[in-house]
Amino acid sequence: MQFTEAASQTDDVASLADLALRTLQQVLPGSSGAFYTRTEVDWTPLRWTADFPPDLLAVLRRGLPLDTPLFTNLREADAPIFLNDWCAAHPAGEEQRPFHAVAAYPVHQQGELCAVLGIALQDVPAWTPEREALVRALGRSFALLYDRVSAAEQLHRQRTLAEGREHILSVLARLTADFTTAQDDYALIEQVQAEVLRLLPPGHAAYWEQDGALWRLRAHVNDVGHPDLMTLMRAGMPAGATPTLDVPWTTGRPLYQNAYPGGRDVAAEMTTHIHAIASLPIGHSGARRGVINFTTFAPYQWNRVDQALLETLAQGLWLAMERASHLRQLEEERASLAAFAAFTEAVGTERDSLRLAQQAVTLLTTTLPGLSVAFYVRSGPQWVARVWSEDIDPGLLTQLQAGVSATAPDFARAVDSGEVVFADDWDAAGNDLPGADMYSTAAFVPLVVDGQTQQLLATGVRARRSFSERERGIIRAVGQGLALALERATSMTTLAARTAQVERANQDLDALNEELESFMYSASHDLRTPVRHAQGFVDVTLRALEQGQVQKAQQKLTVVKDATGRLAGMIDAMLTLSRTGRQPLHLSACALDPLVRRAQQDAHLQFPHQEVQWDIGPLPTVLGDRALLQQVLTHLISNAVKFSQGAAPARVTVRADTSGGADPRGGQVTVSVQDQGIGFNMAYAARLFGLFQRLHTQQDFAGAGAGLATVKRIVMRHGGRVWAHSEVGQGATFSFTLPLAESGSSEG
């Protein structure tokens, strides 16, 4: 026969079946045919003629049950079957009614029914002996050739798949050996998928992972063959309603489908070109990562060699992904330690939070090129950018400086969780930053200091990609280092404040001890002098009155009056000094100009006949108690006028020097009051600021002798110091220091 001659050149079962079906249609005009192979679960059509009705073809492609009557009868008869007046008593039902006569020719292999050649006649109601003879002849030739071709094909497939298995194992070994932390798992999977597809009929490979209620397509090779199906796959398949993926995921076992039933996972019209699918879980129970599946666009049977190959592949992929995960973890730890060490070395003992943040920004942008960084500080309901990398666009920078709402989702998530938030598909508009839509990936690092998150570090990448494990490790490490540095700075600042407070307390205690000693000395010496005067002159007055010397008694009583007046003044001065040491300080920003003007007025009222030439320089705003500082300036300026009496005119200079510590965060100012009066001997300068210590007589210059002690007490309470310099006859300069008010503050 012509069929036998043509078939002798065929080396695969599918081509042999195609040739047999074409020959049937040539010798039996009006016939249709299909070739079925037996699998473990059904009778699967491998080839069929093009004239099958679509509905019937859809039924056949789903596979016919093993107990289908036609095939059961064929097995029992162990010979070809010819049926006339074919009725609807078949699982296909109405779809097969166009056929009137049906024949089935059995094909055996090693004594088992393994395939069936089916023939159906549409317009002929019964088989004639001539037609039966043609079918039997063709069937015998086909069966003989099938045994030879099938055996050769199976041997070739086993050899090919064995080689393929070895190839896949070597590919896995090579890929995992060459694997670096810069690669991701999906790139590895795609390389393996491409290698496996070389061993299979044309088809498609996909890898899926569960993401909530959806199966997400993470890696795939080749187009799936239908645009709507590809769109659906990219959008995600519903978990729990996609058996091809759900079954291997839940059971932990592979699922092999030799004849994919249309409509099982998606609408049937999308999968008419799909024949076989193998789906395998990646990972073990409790640590499962996803499902990998291979699809063929031509009929295919997943045999035991295939299954062994694919299961070895799945196991190898899992081991490779685990190894890659460990490598990335080690790389993250190494990068984290290096970044942490670099940041720690860079910040040193820095205590300023903004300079610390700048160090973190510089380290991140230097270590990770292409990274944009901003440091935010919480200000009420907003996050305000205070430090940023130079690559941030000016328009966006304006938004960051204006503030981002504290309720922005990724900002709030980082604060609430206390953990770094990595947003691989960042939504700029959804985070109240429409001007940042050039960034596709972002990270938010909460900086927890003393249990609170008042600062935050944000980073962004313009390229659409995920942060690598190395990048994540560096970002985490720098964030952790910055948080520790900020906490250390806060502790150091608090400690410095407490130390300064203790030092001030010690100074106050020393001053109080000094005052106490002065009080004790005054009580035992200075206050006794006017008391002795009063007592002595009272005795003289009494004797004068006894002797009738009234005028003499009046003179002595005048001396007594002066002594008691001096005593009262000294007591008042002591009380004033005591009050300045006890009353609380009311600190505020105080401009010195109005205080000096008031002191000038007081000096004029006290010495109305003394002409004074004033030289007042620019004066700053200081941090102090306005009422107490008024006492200091009034006393020093009045002293300058008093000890310049007789000069025409007296010259008084007031200057302020901030060169030793004026900066925006607050420093010290030195205020000096200079006169050109009588001056004093510097050998006695240490006595100037003691209580009731005078360098001039009461007759020459009146006063209680407690003013400079009060000045010293007030200045020391403000954290400053006071001193004097003079030459006899050349005038004197009294100087004191005060803290400057912070930049931007105004007098309250």
PDB file of C-alpha atoms in Angstrom, residues 10 37 86 115 146 184 200 203 272 312 339 351 359 390 403 420 451 489 570 576 588 656 664:
ATOM      1  CA  THR A  10       8.048   8.327   9.676  1.00  0.00           C
ATOM      2  CA  THR A  37      -3.720   7.091  23.305  1.00  0.00           C
ATOM      3  CA  TRP A  86     -24.566   4.924  15.670  1.00  0.00           C
ATOM      4  CA  ALA A 115      -4.087   3.162  21.415  1.00  0.00           C
ATOM      5  CA  TYR A 146       3.045   1.892  15.503  1.00  0.00           C
ATOM      6  CA  ASP A 184      17.412  37.911  42.193  1.00  0.00           C
ATOM      7  CA  LEU A 200       9.750  20.192  25.418  1.00  0.00           C
ATOM      8  CA  GLY A 203       5.136  26.137  24.920  1.00  0.00           C
ATOM      9  CA  THR A 272      -7.904  25.982  22.962  1.00  0.00           C
ATOM     10  CA  THR A 312      14.511  17.261  40.250  1.00  0.00           C
ATOM     11  CA  ALA A 339      27.982  50.910  56.782  1.00  0.00           C
ATOM     12  CA  ARG A 351      26.159  66.221  69.031  1.00  0.00           C
ATOM     13  CA  GLN A 359      26.755  62.662  57.724  1.00  0.00           C
ATOM     14  CA  GLU A 390      21.866  67.602  46.390  1.00  0.00           C
ATOM     15  CA  GLY A 403       6.100  69.635  55.117  1.00  0.00           C
ATOM     16  CA  VAL A 420      12.012  50.256  58.034  1.00  0.00           C
ATOM     17  CA  GLY A 451      11.080  55.682  72.768  1.00  0.00           C
ATOM     18  CA  ALA A 489      23.658  63.345  71.302  1.00  0.00           C
ATOM     19  CA  MET A 570      23.878  98.668 105.653  1.00  0.00           C
ATOM     20  CA  THR A 576      18.856  93.580  99.006  1.00  0.00           C
ATOM     21  CA  SER A 588      13.710  86.181  78.653  1.00  0.00           C
ATOM     22  CA  ALA A 656      29.529  95.170  74.224  1.00  0.00           C
ATOM     23  CA  PRO A 664      23.154  81.628  66.105  1.00  0.00           C
TER      24      PRO A 664
END
